[in-house]
Coordinates of C-alpha atoms in Angstrom, one line a residue:
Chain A
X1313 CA 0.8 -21.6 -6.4
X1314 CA -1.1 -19.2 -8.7
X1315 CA -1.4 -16.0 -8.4
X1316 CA -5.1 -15.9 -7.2
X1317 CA -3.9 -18.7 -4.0
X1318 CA -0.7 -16.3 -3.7
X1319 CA -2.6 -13.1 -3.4
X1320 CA -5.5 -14.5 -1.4
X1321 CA -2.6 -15.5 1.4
X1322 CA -1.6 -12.1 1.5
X1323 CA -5.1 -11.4 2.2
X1324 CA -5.1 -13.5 5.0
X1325 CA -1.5 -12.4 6.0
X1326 CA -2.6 -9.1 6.7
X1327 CA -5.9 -9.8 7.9
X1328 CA -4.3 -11.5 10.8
X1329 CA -1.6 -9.2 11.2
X1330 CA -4.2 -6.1 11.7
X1331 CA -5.8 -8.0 14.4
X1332 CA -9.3 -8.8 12.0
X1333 CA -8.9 -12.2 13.1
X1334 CA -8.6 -11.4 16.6
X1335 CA -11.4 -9.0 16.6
X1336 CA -13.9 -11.0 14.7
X1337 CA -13.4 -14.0 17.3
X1338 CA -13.3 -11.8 20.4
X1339 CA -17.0 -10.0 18.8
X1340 CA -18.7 -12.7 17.5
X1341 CA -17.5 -15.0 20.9
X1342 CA -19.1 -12.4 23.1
X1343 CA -22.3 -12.1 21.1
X1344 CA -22.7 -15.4 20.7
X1345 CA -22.3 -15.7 25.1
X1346 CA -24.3 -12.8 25.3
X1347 CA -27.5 -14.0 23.9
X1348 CA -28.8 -16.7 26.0
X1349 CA -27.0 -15.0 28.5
X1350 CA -29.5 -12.0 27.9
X1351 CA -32.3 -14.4 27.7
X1352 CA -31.3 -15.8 31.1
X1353 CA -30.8 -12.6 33.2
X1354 CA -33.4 -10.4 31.6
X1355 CA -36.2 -11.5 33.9
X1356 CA -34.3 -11.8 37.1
X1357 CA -33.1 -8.3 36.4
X1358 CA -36.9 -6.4 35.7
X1359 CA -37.9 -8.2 39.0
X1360 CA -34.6 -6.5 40.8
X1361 CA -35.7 -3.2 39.4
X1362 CA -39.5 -3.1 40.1
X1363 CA -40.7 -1.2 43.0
X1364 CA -40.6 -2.9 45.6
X1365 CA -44.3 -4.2 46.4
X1366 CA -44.9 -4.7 42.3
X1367 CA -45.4 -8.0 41.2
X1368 CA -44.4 -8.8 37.5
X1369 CA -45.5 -12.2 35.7
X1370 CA -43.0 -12.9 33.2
X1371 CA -43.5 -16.7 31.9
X1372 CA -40.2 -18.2 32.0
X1373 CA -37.3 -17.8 29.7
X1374 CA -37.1 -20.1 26.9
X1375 CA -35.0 -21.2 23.9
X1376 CA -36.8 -19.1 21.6
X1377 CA -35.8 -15.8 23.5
X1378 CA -32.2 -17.0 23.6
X1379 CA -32.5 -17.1 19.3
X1380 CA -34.3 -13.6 19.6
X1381 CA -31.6 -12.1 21.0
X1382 CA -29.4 -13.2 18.9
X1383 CA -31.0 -11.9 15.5
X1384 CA -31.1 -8.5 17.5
X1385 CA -27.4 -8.2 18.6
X1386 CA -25.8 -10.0 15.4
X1387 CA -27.3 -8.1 12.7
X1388 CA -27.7 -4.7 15.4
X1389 CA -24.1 -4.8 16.6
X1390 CA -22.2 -8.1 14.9
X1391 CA -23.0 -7.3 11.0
X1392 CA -22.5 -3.1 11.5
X1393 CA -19.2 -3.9 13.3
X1394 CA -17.9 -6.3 10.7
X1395 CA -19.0 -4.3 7.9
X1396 CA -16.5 -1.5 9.6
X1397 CA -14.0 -3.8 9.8
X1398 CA -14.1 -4.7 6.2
X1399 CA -15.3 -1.1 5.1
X1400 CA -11.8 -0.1 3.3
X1401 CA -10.2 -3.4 1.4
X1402 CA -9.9 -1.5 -1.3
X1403 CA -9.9 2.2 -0.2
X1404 CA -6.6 1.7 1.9
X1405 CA -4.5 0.2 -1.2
X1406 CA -5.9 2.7 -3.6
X1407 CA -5.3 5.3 -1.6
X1408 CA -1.6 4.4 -0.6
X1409 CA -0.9 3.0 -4.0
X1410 CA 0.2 -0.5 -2.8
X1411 CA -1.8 -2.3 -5.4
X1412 CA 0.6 -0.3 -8.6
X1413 CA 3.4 -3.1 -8.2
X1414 CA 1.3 -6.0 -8.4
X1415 CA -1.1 -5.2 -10.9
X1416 CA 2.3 -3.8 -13.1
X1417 CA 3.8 -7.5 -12.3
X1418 CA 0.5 -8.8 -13.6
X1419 CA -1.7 -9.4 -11.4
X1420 CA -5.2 -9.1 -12.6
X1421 CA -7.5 -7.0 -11.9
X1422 CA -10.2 -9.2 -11.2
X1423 CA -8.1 -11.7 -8.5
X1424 CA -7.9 -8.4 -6.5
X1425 CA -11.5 -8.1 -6.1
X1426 CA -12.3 -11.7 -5.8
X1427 CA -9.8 -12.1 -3.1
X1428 CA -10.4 -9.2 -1.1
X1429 CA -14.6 -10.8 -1.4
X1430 CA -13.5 -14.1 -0.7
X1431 CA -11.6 -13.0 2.3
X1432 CA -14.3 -11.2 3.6
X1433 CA -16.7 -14.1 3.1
X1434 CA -14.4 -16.4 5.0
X1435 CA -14.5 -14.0 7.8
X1436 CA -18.5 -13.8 7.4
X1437 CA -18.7 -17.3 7.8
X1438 CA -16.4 -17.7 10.5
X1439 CA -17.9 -14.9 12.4
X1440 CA -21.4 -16.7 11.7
X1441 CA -20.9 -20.2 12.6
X1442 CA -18.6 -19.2 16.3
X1443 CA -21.6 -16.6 17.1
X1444 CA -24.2 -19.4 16.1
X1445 CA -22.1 -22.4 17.2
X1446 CA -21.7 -20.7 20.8
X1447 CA -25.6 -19.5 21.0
X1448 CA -26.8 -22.9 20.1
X1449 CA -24.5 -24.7 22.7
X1450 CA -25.2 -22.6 25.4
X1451 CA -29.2 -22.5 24.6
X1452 CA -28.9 -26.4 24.7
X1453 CA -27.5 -26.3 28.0
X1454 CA -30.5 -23.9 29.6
X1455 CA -33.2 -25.1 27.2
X1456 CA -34.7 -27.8 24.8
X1457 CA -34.5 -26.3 21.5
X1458 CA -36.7 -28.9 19.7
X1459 CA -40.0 -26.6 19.1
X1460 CA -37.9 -24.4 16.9
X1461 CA -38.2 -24.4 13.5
X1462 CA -35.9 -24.7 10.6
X1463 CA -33.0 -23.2 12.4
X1464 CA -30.1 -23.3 10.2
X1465 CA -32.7 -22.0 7.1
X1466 CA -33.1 -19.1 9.6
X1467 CA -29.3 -18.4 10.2
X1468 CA -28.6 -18.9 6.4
X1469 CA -30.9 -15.9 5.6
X1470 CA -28.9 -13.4 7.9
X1471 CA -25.8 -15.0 6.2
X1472 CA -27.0 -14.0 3.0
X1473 CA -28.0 -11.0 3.8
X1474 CA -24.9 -10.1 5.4
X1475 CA -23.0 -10.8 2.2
X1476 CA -24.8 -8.4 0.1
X1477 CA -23.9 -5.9 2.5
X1478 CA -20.7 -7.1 1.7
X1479 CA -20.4 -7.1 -1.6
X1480 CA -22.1 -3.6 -1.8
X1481 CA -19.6 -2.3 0.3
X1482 CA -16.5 -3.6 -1.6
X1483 CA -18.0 -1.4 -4.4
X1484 CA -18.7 1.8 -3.0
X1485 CA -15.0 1.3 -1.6
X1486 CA -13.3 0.6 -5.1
X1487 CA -16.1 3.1 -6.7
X1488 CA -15.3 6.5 -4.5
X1489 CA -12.0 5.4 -3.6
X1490 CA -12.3 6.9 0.1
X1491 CA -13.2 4.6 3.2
X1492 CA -15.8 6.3 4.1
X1493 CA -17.1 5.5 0.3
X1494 CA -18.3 2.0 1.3
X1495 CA -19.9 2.9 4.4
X1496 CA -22.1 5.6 2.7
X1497 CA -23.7 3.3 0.1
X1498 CA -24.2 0.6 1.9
X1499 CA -25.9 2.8 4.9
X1500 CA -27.8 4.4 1.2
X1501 CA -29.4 1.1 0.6
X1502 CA -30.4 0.3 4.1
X1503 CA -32.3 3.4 3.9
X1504 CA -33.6 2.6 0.5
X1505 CA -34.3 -1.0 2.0
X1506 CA -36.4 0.4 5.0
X1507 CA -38.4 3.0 3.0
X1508 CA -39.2 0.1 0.2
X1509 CA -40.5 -2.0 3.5
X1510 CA -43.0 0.5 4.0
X1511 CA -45.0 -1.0 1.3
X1512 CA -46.5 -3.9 1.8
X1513 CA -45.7 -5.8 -1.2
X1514 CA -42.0 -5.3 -1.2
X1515 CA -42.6 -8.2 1.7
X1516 CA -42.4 -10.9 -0.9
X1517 CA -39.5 -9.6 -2.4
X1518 CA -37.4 -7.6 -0.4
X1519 CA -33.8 -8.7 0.5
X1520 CA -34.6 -7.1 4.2
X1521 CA -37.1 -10.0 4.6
X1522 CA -33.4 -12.4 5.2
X1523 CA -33.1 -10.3 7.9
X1524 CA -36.1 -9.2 9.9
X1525 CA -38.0 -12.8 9.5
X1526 CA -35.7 -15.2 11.0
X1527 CA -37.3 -14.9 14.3
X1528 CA -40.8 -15.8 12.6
X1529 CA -39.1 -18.5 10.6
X1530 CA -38.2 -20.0 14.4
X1531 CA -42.0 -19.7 15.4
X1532 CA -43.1 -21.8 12.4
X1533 CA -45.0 -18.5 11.1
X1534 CA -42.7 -18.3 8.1
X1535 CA -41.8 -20.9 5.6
X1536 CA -38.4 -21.4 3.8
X1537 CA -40.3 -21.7 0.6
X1538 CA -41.7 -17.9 2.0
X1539 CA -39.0 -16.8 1.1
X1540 CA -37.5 -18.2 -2.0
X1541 CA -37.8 -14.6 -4.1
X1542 CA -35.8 -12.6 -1.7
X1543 CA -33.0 -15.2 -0.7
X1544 CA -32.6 -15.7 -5.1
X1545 CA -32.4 -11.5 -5.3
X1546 CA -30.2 -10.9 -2.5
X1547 CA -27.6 -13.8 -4.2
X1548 CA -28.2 -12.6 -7.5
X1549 CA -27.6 -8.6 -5.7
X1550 CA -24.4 -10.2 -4.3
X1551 CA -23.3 -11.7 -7.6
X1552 CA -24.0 -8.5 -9.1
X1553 CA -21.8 -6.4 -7.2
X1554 CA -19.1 -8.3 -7.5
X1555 CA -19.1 -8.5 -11.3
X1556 CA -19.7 -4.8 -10.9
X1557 CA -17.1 -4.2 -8.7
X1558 CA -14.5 -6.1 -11.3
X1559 CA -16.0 -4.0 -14.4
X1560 CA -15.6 -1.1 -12.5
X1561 CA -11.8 -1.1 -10.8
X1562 CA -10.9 -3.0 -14.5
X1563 CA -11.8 0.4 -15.9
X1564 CA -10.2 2.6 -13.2
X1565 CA -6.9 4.6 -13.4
X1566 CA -4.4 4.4 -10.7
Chain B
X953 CA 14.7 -0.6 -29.8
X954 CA 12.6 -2.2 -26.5
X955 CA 10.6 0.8 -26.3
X956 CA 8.8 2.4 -29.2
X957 CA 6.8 5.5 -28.3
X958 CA 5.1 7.0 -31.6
X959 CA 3.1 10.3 -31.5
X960 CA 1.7 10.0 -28.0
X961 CA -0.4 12.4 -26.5
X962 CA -1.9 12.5 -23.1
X963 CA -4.9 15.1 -22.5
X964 CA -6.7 15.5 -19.3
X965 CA -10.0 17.6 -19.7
X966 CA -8.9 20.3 -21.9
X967 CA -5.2 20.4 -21.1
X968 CA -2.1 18.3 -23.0
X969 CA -0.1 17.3 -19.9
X970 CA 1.5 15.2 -23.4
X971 CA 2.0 16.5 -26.7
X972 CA 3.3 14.5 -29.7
X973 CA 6.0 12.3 -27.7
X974 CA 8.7 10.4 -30.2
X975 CA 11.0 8.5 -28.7
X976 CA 13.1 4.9 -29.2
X977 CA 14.8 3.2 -26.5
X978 CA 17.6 1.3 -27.8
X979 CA 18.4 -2.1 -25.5
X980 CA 20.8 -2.5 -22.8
X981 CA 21.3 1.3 -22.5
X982 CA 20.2 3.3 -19.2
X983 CA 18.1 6.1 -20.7
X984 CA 17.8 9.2 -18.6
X985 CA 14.4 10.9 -18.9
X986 CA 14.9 14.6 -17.8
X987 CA 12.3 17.5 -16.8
X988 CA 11.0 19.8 -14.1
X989 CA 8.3 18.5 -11.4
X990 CA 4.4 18.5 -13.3
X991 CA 6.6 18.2 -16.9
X992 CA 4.8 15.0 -17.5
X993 CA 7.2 12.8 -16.7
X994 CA 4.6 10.0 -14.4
X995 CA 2.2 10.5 -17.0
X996 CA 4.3 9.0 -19.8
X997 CA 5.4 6.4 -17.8
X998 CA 2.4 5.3 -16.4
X999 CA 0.8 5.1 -20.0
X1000 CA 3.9 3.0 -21.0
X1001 CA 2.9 1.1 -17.8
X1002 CA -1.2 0.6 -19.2
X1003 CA -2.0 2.3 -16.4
X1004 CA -3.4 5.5 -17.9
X1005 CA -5.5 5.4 -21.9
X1006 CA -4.0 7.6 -24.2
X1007 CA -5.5 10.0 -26.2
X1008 CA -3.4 9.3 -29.3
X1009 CA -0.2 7.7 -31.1
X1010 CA 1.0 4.1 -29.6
X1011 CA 3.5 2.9 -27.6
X1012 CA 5.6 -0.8 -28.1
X1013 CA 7.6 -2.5 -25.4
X1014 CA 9.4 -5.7 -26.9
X1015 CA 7.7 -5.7 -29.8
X1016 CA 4.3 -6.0 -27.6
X1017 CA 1.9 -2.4 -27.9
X1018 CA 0.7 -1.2 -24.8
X1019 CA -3.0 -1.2 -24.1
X1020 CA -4.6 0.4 -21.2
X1021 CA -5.5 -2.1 -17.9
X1022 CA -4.3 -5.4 -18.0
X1023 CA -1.5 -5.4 -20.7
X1024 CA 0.6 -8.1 -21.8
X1025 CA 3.6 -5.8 -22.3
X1026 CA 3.8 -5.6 -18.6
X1027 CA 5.6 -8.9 -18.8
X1028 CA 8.6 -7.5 -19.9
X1029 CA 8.1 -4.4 -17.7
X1030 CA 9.9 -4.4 -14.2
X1031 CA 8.3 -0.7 -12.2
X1032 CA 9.7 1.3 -9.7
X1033 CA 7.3 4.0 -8.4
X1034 CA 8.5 7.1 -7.2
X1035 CA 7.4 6.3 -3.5
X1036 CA 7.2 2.7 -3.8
X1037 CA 4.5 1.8 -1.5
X1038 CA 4.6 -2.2 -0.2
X1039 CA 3.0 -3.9 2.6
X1040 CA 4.6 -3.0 6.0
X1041 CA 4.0 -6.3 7.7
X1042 CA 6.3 -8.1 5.1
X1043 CA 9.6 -8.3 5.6
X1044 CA 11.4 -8.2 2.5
X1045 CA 11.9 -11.5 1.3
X1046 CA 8.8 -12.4 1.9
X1047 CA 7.7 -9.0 -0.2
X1048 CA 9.8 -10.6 -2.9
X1049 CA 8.0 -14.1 -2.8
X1050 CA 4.8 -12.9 -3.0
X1051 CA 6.1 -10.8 -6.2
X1052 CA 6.9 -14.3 -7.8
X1053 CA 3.8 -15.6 -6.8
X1054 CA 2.3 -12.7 -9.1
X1055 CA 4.8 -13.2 -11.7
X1056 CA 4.4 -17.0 -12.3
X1057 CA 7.9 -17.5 -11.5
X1058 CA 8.7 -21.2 -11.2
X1059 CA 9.0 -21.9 -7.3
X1060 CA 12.7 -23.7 -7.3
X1061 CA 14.1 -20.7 -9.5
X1062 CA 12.3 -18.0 -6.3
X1063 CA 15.6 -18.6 -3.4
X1064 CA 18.4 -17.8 -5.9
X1065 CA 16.4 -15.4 -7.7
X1066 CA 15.7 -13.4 -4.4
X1067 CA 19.0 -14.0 -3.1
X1068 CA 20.7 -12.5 -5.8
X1069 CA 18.8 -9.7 -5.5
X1070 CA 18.7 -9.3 -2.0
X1071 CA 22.8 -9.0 -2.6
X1072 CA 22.5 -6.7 -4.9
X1073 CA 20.9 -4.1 -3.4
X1074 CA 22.2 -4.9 -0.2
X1075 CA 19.2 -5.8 1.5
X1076 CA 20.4 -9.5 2.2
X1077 CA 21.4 -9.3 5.7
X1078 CA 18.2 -7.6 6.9
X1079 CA 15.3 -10.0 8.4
X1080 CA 13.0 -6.9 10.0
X1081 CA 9.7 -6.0 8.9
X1082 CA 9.1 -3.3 5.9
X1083 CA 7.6 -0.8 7.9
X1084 CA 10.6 -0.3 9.7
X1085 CA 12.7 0.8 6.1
X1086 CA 14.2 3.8 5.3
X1087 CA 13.1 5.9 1.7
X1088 CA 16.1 4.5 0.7
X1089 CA 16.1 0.7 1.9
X1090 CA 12.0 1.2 0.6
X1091 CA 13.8 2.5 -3.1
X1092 CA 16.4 -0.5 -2.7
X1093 CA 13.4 -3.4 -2.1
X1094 CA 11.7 -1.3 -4.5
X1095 CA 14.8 -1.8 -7.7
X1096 CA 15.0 -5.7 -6.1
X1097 CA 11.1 -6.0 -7.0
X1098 CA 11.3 -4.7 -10.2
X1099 CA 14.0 -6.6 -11.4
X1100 CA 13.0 -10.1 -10.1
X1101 CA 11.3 -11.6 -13.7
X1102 CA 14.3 -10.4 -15.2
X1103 CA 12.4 -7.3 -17.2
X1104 CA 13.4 -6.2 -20.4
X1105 CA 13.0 -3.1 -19.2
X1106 CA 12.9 -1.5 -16.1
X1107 CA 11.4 1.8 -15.5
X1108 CA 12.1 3.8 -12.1
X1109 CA 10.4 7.0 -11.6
X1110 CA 12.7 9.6 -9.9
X1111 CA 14.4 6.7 -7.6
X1112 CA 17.5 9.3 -6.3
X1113 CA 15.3 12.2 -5.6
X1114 CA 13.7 12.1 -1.9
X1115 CA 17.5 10.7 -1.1
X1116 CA 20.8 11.7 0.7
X1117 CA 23.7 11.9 -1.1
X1118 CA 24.8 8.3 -0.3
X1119 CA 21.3 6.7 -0.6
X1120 CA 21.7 8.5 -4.5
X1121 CA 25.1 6.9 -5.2
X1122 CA 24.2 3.2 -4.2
X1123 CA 20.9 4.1 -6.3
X1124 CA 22.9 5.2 -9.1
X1125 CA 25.1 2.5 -8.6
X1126 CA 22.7 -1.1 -8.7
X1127 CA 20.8 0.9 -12.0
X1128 CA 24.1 0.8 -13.5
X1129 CA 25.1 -2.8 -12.3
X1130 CA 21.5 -3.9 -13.8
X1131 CA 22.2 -2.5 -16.7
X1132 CA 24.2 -6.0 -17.3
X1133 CA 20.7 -7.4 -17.7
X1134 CA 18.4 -5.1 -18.8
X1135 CA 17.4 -1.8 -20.3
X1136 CA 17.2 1.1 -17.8
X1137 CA 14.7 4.2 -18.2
X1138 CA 14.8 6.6 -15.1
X1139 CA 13.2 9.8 -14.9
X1140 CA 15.0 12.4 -12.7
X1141 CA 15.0 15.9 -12.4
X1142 CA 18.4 15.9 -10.6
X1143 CA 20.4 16.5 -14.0
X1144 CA 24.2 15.5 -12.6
X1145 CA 22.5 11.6 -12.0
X1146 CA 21.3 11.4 -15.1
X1147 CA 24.9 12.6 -16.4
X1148 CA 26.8 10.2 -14.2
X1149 CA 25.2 6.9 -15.6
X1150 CA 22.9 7.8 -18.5
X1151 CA 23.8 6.6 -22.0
X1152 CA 21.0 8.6 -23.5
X1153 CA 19.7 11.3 -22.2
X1154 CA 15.8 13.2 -23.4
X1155 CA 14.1 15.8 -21.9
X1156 CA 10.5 17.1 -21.2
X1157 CA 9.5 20.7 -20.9
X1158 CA 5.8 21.4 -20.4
X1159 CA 4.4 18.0 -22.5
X1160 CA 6.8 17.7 -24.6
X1161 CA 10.5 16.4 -25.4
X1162 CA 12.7 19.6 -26.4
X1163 CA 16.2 17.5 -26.6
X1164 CA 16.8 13.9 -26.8
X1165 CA 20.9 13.1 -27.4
X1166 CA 23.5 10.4 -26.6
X1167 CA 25.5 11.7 -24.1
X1168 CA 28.5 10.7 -25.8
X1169 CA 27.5 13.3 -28.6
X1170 CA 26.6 15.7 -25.9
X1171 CA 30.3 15.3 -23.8
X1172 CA 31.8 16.2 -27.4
X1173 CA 30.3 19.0 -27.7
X1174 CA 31.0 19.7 -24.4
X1175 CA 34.4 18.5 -24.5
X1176 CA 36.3 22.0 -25.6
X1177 CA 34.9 24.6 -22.4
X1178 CA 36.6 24.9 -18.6
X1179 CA 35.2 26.3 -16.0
X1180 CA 37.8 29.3 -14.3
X1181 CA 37.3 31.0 -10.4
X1182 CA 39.6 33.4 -10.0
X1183 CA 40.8 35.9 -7.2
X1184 CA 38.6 38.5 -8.6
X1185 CA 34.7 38.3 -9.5
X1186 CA 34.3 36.4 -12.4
X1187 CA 32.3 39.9 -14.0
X1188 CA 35.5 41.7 -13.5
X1189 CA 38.1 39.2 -14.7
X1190 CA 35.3 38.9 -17.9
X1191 CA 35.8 42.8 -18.3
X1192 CA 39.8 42.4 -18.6
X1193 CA 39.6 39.7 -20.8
X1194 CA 37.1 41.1 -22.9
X1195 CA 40.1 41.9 -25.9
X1196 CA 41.0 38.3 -26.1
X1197 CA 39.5 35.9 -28.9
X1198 CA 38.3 32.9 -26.7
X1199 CA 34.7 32.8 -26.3
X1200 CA 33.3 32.9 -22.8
X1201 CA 30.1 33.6 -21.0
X1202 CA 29.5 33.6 -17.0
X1203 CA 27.5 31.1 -14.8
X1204 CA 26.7 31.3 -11.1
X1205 CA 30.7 33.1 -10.7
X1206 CA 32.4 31.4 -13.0
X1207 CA 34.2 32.4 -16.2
X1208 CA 33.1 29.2 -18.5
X1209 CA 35.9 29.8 -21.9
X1210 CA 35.6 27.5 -24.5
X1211 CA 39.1 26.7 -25.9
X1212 CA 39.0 24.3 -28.6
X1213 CA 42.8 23.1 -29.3
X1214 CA 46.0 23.4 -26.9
X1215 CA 47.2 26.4 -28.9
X1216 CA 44.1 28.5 -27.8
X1217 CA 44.7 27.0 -24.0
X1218 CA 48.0 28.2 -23.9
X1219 CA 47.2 31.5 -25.6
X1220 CA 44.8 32.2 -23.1
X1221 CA 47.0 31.1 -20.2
X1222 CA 49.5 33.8 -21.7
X1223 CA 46.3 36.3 -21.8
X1224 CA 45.9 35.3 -17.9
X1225 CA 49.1 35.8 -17.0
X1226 CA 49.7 39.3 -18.9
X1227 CA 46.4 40.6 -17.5
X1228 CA 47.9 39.4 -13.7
X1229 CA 44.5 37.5 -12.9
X1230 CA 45.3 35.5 -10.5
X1231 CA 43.3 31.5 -11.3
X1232 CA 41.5 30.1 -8.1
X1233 CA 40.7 27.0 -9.8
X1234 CA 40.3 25.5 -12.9
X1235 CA 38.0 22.3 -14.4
X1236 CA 36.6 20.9 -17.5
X1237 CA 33.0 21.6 -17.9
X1238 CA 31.1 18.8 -16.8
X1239 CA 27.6 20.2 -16.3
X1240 CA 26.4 19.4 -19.6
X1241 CA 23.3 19.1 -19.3
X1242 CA 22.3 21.9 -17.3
X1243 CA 24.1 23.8 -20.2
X1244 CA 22.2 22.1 -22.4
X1245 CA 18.7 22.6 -21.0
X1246 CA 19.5 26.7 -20.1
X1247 CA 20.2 26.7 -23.8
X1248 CA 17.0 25.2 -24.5
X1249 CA 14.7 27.3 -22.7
X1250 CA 16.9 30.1 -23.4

């Protein structure tokens, strides 16, 4: 075992031991229950709570509104939870000074990084594909789903996107050193994200468009190929940070 | 020598927390590396460590110089923090393996490497998880660590300090068993620890090293003073002896008299006796260090 598969396990070790694990499946199971579930109940609730006397005409529930909901509550509530979760990797070893040992054994530098991203990708993914998994299950159960469109493109966009929030994190983490470091930047280029969206031309490039358009990508109003600048920046973004990340903890003194 | 430190200076900002730092660390010898808290102790040993850039000079571990980040030298280099931190959800074996894993230690040589270790610093019997350690169990795992690629040299930064008088002594103890197998360089501000085990012995005062000795050297020159309590303040029974040819000075109410041969000893016994001061107690001097060091700073 080298040290990159040894370190990674501790990764994992600890991960499950801090009850990530159990978290991420407990979240991402109920959002993933919640959305056609939401879908479902929405109308039969607004009828309870009209006056009594008003007549509402809402056309009935369909698979679409299931999907709707869920790019509302997994990037709303699933992505800003697990990006709290994973908000002090490297904050919480620099701070209590667990990392000194290893890296005076030998462990590289880099391996710490790469680990700590590849850990939190795993968890990314898994949190994805139960939350998706679940919503498409139960959707197929209430509802055809055939007249969507390019559904897994659609997820894979919010998966992406999710990652550069990711990878951004890790480095305002090993950058300021604090746990609320990694929080702060990455809510920095949100904002920076939102105020670029004003104009209309960051549309075509913007890594935001990953994930506000998923629901249009559903509808058939966006095409994959829409959307090839954006999806190639936020992976290149990702990429980026990660290198930076490395050239930047390489450099730092503990 | 394993560790070759050549004109190092440290600087942070505007201020030399290191100034000009010579020293050679001869092998299989457990050098003691004295000074006050803030004396720049961490500093040096995290730049021998690559952990900190210095400003100037060099330092060589086994024939390998030290660069700052990741530095090959490290491989000979087994590090003790002073509050070793580890992961709390490990117990300590498994602490150990994942140290191999780092370490590239072959995976059949990992159980009787561990074990060993786990002996020695008696840790072999307990199965519970790290968090629930002592400081002193956390100092133990923390020696065990450090020594488990069989270092060249192993550097422990105040290990005895934070501990109880027992938790020091089996310390003191497993630095001097490892001595066997490597070189030992502690920092400590505790003077009598480094006296008990230390075969060399330097000190730092504000950046930089004021004395470096064997303590052999030091113990001879030493070897010729005895500490006296008597009946009376030691002031007074200095005042009485005051006509007699031994030299003698006073420290914390003692008399300390150096009397070089048995002639003088028995001529100042006589002195004792004639001048009816009555002796309390009466031992070689054995803080030599401390003598040492209030000599120094004046």
């Amino acid at each position: 075992m080298n040290s990159w598969v040894g370190f990674f396990k501790k990764e994992w070790f600890e991960s499950v031991k801090t009850y990530k694990l159990l978290l991420v499946l407990v979240i991402f199971s109920i959002l993933g229950v919640l959305n056609p579930f939401t879908a479902k109940i929405t109308p039969v609730l607004m009828e309870n709570f009209m006056p009594e006397g008003a007549v509402l005409n809402l056309p009935e529930p369909a698979a679409l509104d299931s999907w709707l909901q869920f790019y509302k509550n997994v990037p709303q509530m699933g992505l800003i939870v697990f990006i709290l979760l994973f908000s002090t990797m490297m904050s919480k070893e620099l701070e209590k000074g667990t990392l000194v040992i290893l890296l005076t054994k030998g462990l590289h530098r880099s391996t710490v990084i790469t680990t700590k991203f590849f850990i939190a990708l795993c968890y990314w993914t898994l949190a994805i594909a139960l939350s998706f998994s679940i919503t498409y299950a139960y959707t197929a159960y209430y509802w055809d789903q055939n007249s969507l469109h390019h559904l897994f493109f659609a997820v894979s966009c919010l998966y992406a996107f999710g990652l550069l929030l990711l990878a951004i994190t890790l480095w305002g983490n090993t950058f300021f050193a604090t746990s609320s470091g990694g929080i702060l930047v990455t809510l920095l280029f949100m904002i920076s994200l939102f105020i670029f969206a004003i104009f209309p031309k960051s549309h075509s490039w913007s890594p935001l468009e990953l994930m506000a358009t998923p629901p249009e990508i559903l509808t058939g109003d966006v095409i994959p190929s829409d959307l090839v600048i954006p999806y190639v920046l936020t992976i290149g973004l990702t990429l980026f940070f990660v290198w930076l990340t490395t050239t930047h903890f390489k450099k730092k003194l503990l | 020598m394993v560790v070759q430190i050549e004109g190092v200076t440290k600087r942070f900002g505007s201020r030399d927390v290191l100034h000009d730092i010579h020293m050679h660390i001869p092998e299989h010898s457990i050098f003691g590396f004295v000074g006050a808290n803030g004396a720049g102790k961490t500093t040096l040993m995290k730049c021998m460590l690559g952990l900190l850039p210095l400003t100037a000079g060099a330092i060589t571990i086994a024939g390998e110089k030290v660069t700052f980040g990741e530095t090959k030298s490290n491989a000979h280099i087994g590090y003790l923090p002073d509050v070793p931190e580890f992961y709390p959800f490990y117990n300590a074996r498994q602490y150990l393996e994942l140290c191999a894993v780092v370490t590239d230690m072959p995976k059949k040589e990992w159980k009787q490497r561990i074990d060993e270790l786990l002996e020695l610093v008696g840790l072999a019997d307990v199965t519970s998880l790290i968090r629930t350690y002592s400081r002193g169990m956390k100092q133990r795992l923390g020696i065990a660590q450090a020594l488990l690629n069989r270092p060249k040299l192993l550097i422990c930064d105040e290990p005895t300090s934070a501990l109880d008088p027992a938790g020091r002594a089996q310390i003191l103890s497993i630095l001097q068993k490892a001595k066997a197998e490597t070189t030992v360089f502690f920092s400590t501000h505790i003077l009598s620890d480094a006296e008990q085990i230390c075969d060399h012995v330097a000190m730092l005062h504000k950046g930089e090293i004021i004395f470096q000795e064997e303590l052999t050297k030091l113990k001879q020159q030493f070897h010729d003073q005895f500490v006296y309590t008597f009946t009376v303040p030691a002031k007074e029974a200095m005042k009485q002896l005051a006509s007699t040819q031994a030299k003698m000075h006073i420290e914390d109410d003692t008399l300390i008299v150096s009397l070089p041969n048995d002639r003088a000893r028995l001529v100042f016994m006589r002195e004792l006796t004639q001048r009816e001061l009555i002796v309390q107690s009466i031992h070689p001097q054995t803080r030599m260090l401390e003598q040492v060091v209030l000599e120094v700073l004046g």
